[in-house]
Structure formats: C-alpha cells, structure tokens
Short mmCIF file of C-alpha atoms and ligand atoms in Angstrom, two decimals:
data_model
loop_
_atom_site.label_atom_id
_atom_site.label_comp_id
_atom_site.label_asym_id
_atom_site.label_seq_id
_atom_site.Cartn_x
_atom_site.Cartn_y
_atom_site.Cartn_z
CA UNK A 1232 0.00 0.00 0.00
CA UNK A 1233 3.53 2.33 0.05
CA UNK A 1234 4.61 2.99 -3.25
CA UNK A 1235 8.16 4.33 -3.39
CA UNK A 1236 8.45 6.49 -6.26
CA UNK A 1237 11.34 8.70 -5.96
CA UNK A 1238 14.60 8.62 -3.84
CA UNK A 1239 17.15 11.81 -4.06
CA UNK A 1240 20.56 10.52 -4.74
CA UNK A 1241 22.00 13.88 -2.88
CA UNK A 1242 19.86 13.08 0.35
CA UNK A 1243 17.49 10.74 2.00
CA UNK A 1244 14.72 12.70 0.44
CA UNK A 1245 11.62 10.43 -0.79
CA UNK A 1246 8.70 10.73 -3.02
CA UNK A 1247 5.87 8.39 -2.47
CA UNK A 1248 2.17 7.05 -2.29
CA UNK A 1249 0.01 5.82 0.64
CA UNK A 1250 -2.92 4.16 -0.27
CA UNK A 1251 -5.68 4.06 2.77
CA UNK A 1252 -9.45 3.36 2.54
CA UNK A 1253 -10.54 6.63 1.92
CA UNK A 1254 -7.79 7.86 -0.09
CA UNK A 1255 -4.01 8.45 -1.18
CA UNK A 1256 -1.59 10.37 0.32
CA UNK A 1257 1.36 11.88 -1.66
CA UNK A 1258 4.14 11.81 0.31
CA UNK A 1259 5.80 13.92 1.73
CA UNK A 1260 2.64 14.76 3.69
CA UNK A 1261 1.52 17.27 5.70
CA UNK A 1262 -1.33 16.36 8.25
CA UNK A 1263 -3.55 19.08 9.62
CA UNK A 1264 -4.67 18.80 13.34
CA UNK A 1265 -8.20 18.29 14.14
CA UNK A 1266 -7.80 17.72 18.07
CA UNK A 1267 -11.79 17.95 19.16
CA UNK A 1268 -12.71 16.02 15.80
CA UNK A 1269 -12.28 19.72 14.07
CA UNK A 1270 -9.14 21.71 12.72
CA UNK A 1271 -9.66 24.84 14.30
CA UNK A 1272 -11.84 27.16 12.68
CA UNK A 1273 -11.54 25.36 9.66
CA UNK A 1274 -14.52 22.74 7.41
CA UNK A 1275 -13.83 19.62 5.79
CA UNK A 1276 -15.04 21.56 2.49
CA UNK A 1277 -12.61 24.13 3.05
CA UNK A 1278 -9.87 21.44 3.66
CA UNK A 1279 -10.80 19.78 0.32
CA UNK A 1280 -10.63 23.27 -0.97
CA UNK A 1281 -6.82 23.70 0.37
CA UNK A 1282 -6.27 19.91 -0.95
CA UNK A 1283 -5.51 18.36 2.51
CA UNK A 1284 -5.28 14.53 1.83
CA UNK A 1285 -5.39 13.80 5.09
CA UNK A 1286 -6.12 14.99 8.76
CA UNK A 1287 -5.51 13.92 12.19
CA UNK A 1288 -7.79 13.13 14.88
CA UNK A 1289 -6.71 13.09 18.71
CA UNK A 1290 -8.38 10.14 19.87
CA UNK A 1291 -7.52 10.94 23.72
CA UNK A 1292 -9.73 14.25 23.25
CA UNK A 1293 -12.45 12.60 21.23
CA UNK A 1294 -12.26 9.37 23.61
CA UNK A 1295 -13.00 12.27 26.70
CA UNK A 1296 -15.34 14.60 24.60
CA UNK A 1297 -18.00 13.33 23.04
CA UNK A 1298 -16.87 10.36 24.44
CA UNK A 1299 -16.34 6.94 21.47
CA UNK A 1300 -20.46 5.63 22.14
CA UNK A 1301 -21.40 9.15 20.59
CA UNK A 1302 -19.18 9.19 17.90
CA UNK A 1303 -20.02 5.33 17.35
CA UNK A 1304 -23.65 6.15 16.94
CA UNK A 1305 -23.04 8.54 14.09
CA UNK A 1306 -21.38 6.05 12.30
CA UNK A 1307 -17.46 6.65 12.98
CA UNK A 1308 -15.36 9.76 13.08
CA UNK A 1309 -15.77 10.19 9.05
CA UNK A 1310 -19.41 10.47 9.23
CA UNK A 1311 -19.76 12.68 12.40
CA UNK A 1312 -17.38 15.19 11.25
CA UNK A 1313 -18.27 15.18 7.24
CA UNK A 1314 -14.87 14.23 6.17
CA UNK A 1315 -15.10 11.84 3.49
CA UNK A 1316 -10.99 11.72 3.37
CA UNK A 1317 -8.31 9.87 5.10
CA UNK A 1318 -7.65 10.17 8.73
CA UNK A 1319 -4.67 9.58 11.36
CA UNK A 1320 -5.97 8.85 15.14
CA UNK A 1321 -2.92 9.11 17.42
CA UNK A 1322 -3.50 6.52 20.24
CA UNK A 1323 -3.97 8.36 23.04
CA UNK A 1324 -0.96 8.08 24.73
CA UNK A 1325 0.74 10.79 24.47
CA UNK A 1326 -2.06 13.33 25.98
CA UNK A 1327 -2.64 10.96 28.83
CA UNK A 1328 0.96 11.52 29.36
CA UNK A 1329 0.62 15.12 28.79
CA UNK A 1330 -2.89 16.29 29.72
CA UNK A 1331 -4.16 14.14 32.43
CA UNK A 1332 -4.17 14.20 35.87
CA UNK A 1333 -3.56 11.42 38.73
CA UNK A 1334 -1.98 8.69 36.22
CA UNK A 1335 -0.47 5.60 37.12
CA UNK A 1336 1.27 3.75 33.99
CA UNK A 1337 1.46 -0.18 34.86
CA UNK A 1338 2.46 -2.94 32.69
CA UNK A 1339 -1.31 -3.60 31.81
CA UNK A 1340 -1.80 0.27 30.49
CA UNK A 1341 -2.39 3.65 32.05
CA UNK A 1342 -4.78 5.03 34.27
CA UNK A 1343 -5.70 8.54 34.66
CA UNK A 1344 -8.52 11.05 35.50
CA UNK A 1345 -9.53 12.79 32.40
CA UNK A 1346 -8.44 16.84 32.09
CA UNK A 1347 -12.05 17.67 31.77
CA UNK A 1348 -14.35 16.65 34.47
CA UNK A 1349 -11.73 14.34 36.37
CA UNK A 1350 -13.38 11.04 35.25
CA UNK A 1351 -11.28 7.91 36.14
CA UNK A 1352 -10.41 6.13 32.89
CA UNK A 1353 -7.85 3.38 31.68
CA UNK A 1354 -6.21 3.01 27.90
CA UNK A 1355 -4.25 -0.40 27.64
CA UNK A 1356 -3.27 -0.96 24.00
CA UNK A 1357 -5.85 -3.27 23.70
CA UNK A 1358 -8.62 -0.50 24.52
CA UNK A 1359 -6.68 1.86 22.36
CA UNK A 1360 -7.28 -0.37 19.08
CA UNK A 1361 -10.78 -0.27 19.90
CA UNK A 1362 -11.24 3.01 20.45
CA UNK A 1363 -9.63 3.98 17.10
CA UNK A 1364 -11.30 0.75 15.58
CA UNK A 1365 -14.62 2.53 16.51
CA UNK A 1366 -13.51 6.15 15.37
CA UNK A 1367 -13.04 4.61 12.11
CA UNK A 1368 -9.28 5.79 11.19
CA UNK A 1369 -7.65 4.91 8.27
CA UNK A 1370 -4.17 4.96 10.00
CA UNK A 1371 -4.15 3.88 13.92
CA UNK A 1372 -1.04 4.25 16.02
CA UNK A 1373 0.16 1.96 18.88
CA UNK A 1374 -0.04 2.86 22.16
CA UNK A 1375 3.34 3.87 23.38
CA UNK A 1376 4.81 5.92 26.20
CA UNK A 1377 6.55 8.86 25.46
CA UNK A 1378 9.38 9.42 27.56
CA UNK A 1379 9.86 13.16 29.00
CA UNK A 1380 12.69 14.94 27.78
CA UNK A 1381 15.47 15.27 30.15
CA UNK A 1382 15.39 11.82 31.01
CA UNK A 1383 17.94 9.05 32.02
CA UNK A 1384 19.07 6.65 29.71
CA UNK A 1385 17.78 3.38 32.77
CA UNK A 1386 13.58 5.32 31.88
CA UNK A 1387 14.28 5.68 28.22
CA UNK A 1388 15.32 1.99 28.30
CA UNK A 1389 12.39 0.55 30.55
CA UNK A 1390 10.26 3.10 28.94
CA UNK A 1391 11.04 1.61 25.21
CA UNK A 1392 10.99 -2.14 25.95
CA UNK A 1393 7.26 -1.69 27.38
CA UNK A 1394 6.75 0.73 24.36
CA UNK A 1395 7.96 -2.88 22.54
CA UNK A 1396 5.55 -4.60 24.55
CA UNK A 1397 3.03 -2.69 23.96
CA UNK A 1398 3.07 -2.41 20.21
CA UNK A 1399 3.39 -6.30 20.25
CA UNK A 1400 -0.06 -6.32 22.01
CA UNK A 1401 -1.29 -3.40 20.15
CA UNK A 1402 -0.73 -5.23 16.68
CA UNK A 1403 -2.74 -8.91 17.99
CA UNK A 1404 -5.74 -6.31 18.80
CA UNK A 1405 -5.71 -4.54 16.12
CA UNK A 1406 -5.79 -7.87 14.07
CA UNK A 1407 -8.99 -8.83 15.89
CA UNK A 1408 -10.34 -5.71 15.54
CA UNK A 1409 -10.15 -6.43 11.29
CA UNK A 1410 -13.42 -8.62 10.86
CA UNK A 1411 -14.76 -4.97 12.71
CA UNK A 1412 -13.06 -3.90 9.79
CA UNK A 1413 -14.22 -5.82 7.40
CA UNK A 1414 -17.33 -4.97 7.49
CA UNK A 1415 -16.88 -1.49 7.03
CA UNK A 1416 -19.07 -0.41 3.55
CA UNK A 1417 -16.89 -0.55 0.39
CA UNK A 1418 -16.54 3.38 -0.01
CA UNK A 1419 -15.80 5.37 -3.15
CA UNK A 1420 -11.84 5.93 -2.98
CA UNK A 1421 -9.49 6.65 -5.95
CA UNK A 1422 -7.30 3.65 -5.51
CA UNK A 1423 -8.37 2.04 -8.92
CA UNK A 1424 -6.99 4.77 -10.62
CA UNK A 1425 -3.36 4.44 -9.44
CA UNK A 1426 -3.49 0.37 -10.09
CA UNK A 1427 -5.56 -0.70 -5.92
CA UNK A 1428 -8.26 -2.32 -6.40
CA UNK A 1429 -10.60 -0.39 -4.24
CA UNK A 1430 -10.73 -3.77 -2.07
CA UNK A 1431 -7.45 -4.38 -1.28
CA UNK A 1432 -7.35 -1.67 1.22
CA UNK A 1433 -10.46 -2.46 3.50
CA UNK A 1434 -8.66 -2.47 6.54
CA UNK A 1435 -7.24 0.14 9.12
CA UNK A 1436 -3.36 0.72 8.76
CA UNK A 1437 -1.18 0.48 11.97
CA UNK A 1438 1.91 2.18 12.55
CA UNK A 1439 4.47 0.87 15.36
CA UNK A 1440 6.21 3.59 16.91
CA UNK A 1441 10.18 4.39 17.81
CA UNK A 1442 10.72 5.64 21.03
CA UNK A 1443 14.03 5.79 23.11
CA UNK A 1444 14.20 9.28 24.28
CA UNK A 1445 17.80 10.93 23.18
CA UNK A 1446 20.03 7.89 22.90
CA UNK A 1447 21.44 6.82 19.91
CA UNK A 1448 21.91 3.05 21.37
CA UNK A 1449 18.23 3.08 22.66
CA UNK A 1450 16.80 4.36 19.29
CA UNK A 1451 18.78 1.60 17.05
CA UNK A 1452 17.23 -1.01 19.92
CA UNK A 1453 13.71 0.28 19.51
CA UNK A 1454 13.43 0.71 16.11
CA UNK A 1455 15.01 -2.74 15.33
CA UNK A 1456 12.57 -4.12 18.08
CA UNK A 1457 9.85 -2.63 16.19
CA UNK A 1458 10.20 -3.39 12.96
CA UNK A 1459 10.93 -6.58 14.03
CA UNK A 1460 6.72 -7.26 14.77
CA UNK A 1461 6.38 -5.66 11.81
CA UNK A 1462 3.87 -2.84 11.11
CA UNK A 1463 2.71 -0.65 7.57
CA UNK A 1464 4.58 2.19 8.65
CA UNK A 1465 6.91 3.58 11.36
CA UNK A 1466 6.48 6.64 13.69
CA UNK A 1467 9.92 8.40 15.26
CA UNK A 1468 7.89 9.18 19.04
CA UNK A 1469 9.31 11.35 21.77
CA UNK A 1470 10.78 13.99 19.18
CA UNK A 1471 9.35 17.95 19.70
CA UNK A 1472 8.77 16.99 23.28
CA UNK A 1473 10.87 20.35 24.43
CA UNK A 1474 14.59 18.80 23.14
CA UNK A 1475 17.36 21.28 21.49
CA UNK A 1476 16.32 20.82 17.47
CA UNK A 1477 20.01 18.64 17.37
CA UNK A 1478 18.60 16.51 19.98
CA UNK A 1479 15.72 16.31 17.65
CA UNK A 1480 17.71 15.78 14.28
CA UNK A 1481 19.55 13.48 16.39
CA UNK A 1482 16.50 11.22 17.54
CA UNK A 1483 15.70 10.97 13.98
CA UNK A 1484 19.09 10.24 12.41
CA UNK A 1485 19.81 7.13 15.00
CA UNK A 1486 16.35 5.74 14.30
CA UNK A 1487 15.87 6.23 10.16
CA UNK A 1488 18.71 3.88 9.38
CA UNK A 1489 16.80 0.50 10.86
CA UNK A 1490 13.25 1.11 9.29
CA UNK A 1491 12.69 -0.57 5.87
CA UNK A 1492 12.68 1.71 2.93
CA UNK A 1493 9.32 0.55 1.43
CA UNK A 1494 7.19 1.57 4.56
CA UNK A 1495 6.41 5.01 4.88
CA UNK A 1496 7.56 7.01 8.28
CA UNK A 1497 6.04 9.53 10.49
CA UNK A 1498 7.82 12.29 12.84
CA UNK A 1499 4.91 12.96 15.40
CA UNK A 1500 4.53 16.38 15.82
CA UNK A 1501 6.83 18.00 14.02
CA UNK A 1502 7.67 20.87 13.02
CA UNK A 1503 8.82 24.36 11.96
CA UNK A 1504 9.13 24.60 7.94
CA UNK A 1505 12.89 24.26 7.94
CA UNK A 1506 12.72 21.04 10.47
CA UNK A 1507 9.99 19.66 8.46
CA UNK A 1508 12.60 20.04 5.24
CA UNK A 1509 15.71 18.60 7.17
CA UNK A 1510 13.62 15.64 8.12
CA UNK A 1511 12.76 15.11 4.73
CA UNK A 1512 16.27 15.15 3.98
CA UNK A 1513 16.66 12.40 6.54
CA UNK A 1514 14.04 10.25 5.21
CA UNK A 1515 10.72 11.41 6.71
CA UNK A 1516 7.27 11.04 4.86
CA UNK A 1517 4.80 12.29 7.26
CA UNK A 1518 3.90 15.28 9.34
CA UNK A 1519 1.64 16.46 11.56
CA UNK A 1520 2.01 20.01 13.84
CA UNK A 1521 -0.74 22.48 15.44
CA UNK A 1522 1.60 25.15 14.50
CA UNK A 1523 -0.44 26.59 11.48
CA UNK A 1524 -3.60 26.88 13.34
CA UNK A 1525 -2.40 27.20 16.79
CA UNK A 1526 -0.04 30.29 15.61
CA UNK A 1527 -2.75 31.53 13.22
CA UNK A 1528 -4.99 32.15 16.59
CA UNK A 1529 -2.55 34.81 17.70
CA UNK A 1530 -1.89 36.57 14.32
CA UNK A 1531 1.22 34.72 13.12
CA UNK A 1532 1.18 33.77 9.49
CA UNK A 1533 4.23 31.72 8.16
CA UNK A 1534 5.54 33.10 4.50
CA UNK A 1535 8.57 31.11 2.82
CA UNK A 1536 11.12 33.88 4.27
CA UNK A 1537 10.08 33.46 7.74
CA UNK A 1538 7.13 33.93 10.07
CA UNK A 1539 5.06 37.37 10.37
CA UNK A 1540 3.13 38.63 13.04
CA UNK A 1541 0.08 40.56 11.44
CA UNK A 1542 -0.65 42.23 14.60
CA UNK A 1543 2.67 44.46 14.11
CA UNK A 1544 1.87 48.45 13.13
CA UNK A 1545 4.12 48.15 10.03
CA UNK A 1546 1.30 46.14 8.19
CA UNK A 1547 -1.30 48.46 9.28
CA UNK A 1548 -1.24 50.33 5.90
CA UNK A 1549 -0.14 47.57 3.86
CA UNK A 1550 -2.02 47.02 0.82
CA UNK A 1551 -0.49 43.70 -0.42
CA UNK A 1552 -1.57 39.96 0.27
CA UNK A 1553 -0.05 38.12 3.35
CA UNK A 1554 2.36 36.60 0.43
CA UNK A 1555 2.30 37.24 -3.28
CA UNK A 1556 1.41 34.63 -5.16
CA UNK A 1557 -0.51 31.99 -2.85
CA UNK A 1558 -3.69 30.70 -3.54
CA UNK A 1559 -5.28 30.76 -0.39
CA UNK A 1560 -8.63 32.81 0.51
CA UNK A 1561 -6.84 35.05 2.57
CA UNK A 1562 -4.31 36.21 -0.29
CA UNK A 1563 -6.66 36.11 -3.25
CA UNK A 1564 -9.24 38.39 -1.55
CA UNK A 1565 -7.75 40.33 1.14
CA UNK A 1566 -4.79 42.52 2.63
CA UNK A 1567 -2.50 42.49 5.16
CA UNK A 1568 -3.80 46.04 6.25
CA UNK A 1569 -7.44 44.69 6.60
CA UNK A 1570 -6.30 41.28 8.35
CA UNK A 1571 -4.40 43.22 10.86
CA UNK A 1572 -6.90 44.83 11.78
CA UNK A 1573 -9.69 41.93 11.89
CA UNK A 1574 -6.69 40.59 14.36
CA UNK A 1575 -6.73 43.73 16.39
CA UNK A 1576 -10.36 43.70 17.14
CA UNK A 1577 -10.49 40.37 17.60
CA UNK A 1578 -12.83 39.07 15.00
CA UNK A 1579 -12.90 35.53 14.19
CA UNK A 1580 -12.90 36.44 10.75
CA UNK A 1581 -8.96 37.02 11.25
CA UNK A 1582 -8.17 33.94 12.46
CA UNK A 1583 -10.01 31.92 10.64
CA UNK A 1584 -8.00 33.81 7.32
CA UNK A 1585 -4.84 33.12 9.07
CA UNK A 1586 -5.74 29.44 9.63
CA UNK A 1587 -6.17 29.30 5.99
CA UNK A 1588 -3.64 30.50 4.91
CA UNK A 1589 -1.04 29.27 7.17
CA UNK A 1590 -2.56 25.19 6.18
CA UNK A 1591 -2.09 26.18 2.59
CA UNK A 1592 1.71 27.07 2.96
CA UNK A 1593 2.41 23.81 4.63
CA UNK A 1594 0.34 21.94 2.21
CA UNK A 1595 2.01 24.07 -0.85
CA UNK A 1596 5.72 23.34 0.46
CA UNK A 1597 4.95 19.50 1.04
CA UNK A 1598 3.83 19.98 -2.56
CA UNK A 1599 7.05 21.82 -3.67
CA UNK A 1600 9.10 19.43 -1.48
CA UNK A 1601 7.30 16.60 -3.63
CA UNK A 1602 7.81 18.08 -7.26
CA UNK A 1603 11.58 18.81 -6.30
CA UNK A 1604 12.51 15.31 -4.76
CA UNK A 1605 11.05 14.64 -8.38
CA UNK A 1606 13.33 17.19 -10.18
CA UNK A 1607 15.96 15.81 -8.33
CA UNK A 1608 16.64 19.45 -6.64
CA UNK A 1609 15.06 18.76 -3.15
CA UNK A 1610 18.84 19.53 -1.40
CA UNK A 1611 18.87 22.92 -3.73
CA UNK A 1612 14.72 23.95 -2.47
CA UNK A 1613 16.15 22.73 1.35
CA UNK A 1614 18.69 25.05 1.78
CA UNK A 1615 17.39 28.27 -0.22
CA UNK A 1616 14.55 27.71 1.92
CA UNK A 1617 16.17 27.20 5.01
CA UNK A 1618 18.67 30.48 4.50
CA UNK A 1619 16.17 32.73 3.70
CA UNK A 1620 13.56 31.55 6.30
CA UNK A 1621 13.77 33.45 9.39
CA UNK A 1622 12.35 32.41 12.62
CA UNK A 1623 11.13 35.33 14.67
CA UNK A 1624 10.92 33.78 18.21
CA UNK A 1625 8.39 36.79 19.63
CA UNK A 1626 6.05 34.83 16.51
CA UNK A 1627 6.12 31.69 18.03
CA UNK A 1628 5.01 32.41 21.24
ZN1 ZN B 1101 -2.25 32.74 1.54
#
C-alpha cells in the first residue's frame, strides 16, 4: 500500500504514495490537526478546498469529549465530522501523558482522570485499538509511552521495551479488531486509478512507533525491536517533546537507518518549515504540527522567508496579500492592512484567514518538497529555503 516512487541521490529525500481506505496520500505529507474532531476554525469543504489529503484526529480528546459511544452512533469519526478523506488517530498516549491528571502507567496500560471533568479512565493498547477501531481511522497508532525529555538513559530503556511490549499487544488487537473492519461499507476511494483495487485496502493501517528518548543506542534497539513485529509504517515518538532541534535531528538520524525503505515514516509532531525540510532530507514522509492553526490564533502567518506577526503596526497600511502569489482565501481576496486589523479587534474572521492561509503554505511546500525530490533538486529547495527563512521567536510564542 507504500509505493516508493522517488529517492534523491543527494539526500534521503523520498517521493511516495500511501494508499488508505478513503484515499491516497502523496508523500511527503503534511497532516492538519483536528484535536476535538475539528481543525480549528476550519470545514472539511474548506480542507478539500486547500487539498488536505489527510487529517488527524486526537483520539484521547475525542475518547473524553463526546466520548467513542457518541461518535459510534453517528457512524465513525468520518461520518460525524463530514470528512469523506483519510484520517490519522494518534492513540492516546501521548495526551494521557501530557494532559491528564492522577496517572499511574502499569504494565497492563495507564490510568488517569480525564483533564475535563476528572473522570477515572484506563487506555491499555488493547482498549486503544478499539477506540480507534470505533472512530473509524484509516491509519491507527500503537499505544506507546513517550518518555519526558530530560530523562535518564535506565527510563528511556524501561520506557522503550514496554513501548515494545506494547506495540506487540497493540498489533494482535488490532488484528482482531479487522473482521470490525471488514465490514466497514466498500466506499468510493481513488485507488483504482493508481493500479488498488478499491478492495485491497479495506482495513485500518497500523503504525508501530520508535521511542528511546535521546540515545542513539536506545533508538537503534527500539526501532530494530519494532520493525521486528512488523507494522505498515513507522512513527519516530518522543521527538518535539521540548529537546534542542540537534537533539531532535539526532533522535531521527539514530532511528531512520533500521526502518525498511518501502514503509512510509512519520515524525509525530513535528515541526517548523525548515525542520519539516531537514527531516525530509533524513528520510521522513509524514507530518503532523498544530503550529499553522495554533499560531494563526494569535496573528502569526508563516511566508517562505520566515514567520510574520500581522498584529505588528508596520502592516497596518499595507495594501499587499499576506504573500504574493498563494492561492489561499486570505491572499486572493484580502490585505494584510485589513487582516491586521480583523486581528486587532479580535474578530474571528482574522483567524479563521490566518488558519487558511497558514494550512495552505504547509500543504504548498509539502507539494514543492514533492515536485523537487522529483526534479531531483530537493537539497537545492532545502537550503534556499532554510537560509532565507527566518524564525522570529516573539512569533512563536
Ligand atoms: Zn495565503
């Protein structure tokens, strides 16, 4: 279901295909957010609009809020939210680890009290399957713990063989869960046109998961360990979790060696433009980040010479589009001048332009990154890119 098309010969850099049940994903990918079942402020029509192929749901938030009987009744996550394309649940893990209060993690799984009303609750990887089984996803992840960063190399090593242990148990459930599967109706997807039989993808992808904190020996382990059970596609975990970006690079470059070439891989939660470009270069097929919307909420648009903040007084008079020639709403219609000062009086309007446009520049430079891997040029885009891209900390805030 991975279709390799391209490889650089100057980097890592690949070109490929993922074909799901509702869809195909050119790779490089980006993957917007959609915590609450939702990317903020923005439809599934509008997505289609922007050419999203895919989108991410956070199945710890949706497990918590509606809660999976709700989202069950409607039919899966697909139905209840009117998005008719592929989707990515996450398993959970990491906002347990993050959000919730009170947990406990034990061999068997986690308990916690949810960061909502304080509801006791318990994921085990089993439980995870099902939950995601029920949402519906295309691609499910294991569940996996996701080691804090500092920590000592004795965690990161416990932490990653019960990560192991965990994905071994995660894969047997998900297996059962495939007569669920199974019976999902036949939908309408595109495969037949790039050689799948619309059939041959009925069931729910699962992606293992590479943890091992910030240790080169630990990562090799984990990722051997991993691939070893033997999933469709491998996630680098525990990367963006507050670590120097050469901690980050790092995590990545000890892990990509050991994964197979014809599976595609997956840095959770990742990244700035330029770290989404040097993990390309390392490899990397998959992204998904909050940064577009989350930024977008407090005026920050990202342009491909650096971030802006809108709210600044020098735009206040400026005429011109947040940048020339992108195709997004926000550009084709309006002015910086105007969405400043949507911004400044807080109208939802603003961010919702923002939102917009900042998914559309992360969509278009997946879509350059794609088209130069093809021209063989990828190294060439990477660093223009990266030297003329300037991160203005104050932005990212
Ligand atoms: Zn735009």
């Amino acid at each position: 279901m991975f279709e390799l098309i391209t490889s650089n010969l100057s980097s890592r850099a690949r070109r490929g295909r993922l074909a799901t049940t509702h869809g195909v994903i050119d790779t490089p990918a980006f993957i917007p957010v959609g915590t609450q079942g939702s990317v903020k402020a923005v439809s599934p029509r509008e997505l289609r609009e922007l050419k999203a192929q895919i989108i991410l749901g956070n199945t710890y938030h949706l497990f918590v809020r509606p809660g999976i009987n709700v989202i069950k009744h409607f039919g899966g996550l697909h139905r209840f939210m009117n998005w008719d394309g592929p989707i990515l649940t996450d398993s959970g893990g990491y906002q347990v680890f993050s959000l919730a209060k009170l947990r406990r993690i034990t061999e068997e799984g986690v308990h916690f009290q949810n960061h909502v009303d304080g509801t006791p609750a318990f994921i085990s990887p089993e439980i995870a399957m099902e939950i995601q089984a029920a949402l519906g996803s295309d691609i499910v992840m294991v569940l996996d713990e996701c080691a804090p960063y500092p920590c000592e190399h004795e965690y990161a090593a416990r932490s990653a063989e019960m990560t192991t242990r965990w994905a071994k148990r995660s894969k047997a459930a998900n297996a059962q869960c495939s007569t669920l599967n199974a019976q999902r109706s036949t939908e309408k997807t595109e495969l037949s046109a790039i050689g799948y039989p619309p059939s041959a993808i009925k069931r729910q992808l699962l992606f293992g998961i590479v943890q091992g904190a910030t240790f080169d020996d630990l990562r090799k382990q984990s990722a051997q360990k991993i691939v070893e059970i033997g999933f469709d596609g491998y996630a680098i975990g525990g990367v963006s979790v507050g670590e120097p970006e050469e901690e980050m690079m790092g995590a990545v470059e000890a892990s990509e060696p050991f994964l197979p070439n014809d599976k595609p891989r997956y840095a959770m939660g990742l990244g700035t433009p330029p770290q989404m470009l040097e993990m390309i270069a390392r490899g990397i097929d998959m992204f998904d980040c909050v940064l577009p919307t989350r930024l977008a909420r407090n005026g920050t648009a990202f342009t491909s010479t650096g971030t802006l903040n809108l709210k600044n007084a020098q735009f206040a008079l400026d005429k011109g589009p947040i940048e020339q020639d992108c195709a997004c709403p926000a550009c084709r219609e309006f002015t910086r001048g105007y969405i400043r000062h949507l911004i400044k009086a807080e109208e939802i309007l603003g961010l919702r332009l923002i939102t917009l446009h900042n998914l559309q520049f992360y969509l278009d430079l997946m879509k350059q990154a794609r088209a130069e891997i093809e021209a063989g040029t990828f190294d060439e885009f990477r660093k223009n890119l990266i030297s003329n891209y300037k991160t203005r900390e104050v932005d990212l805030a």
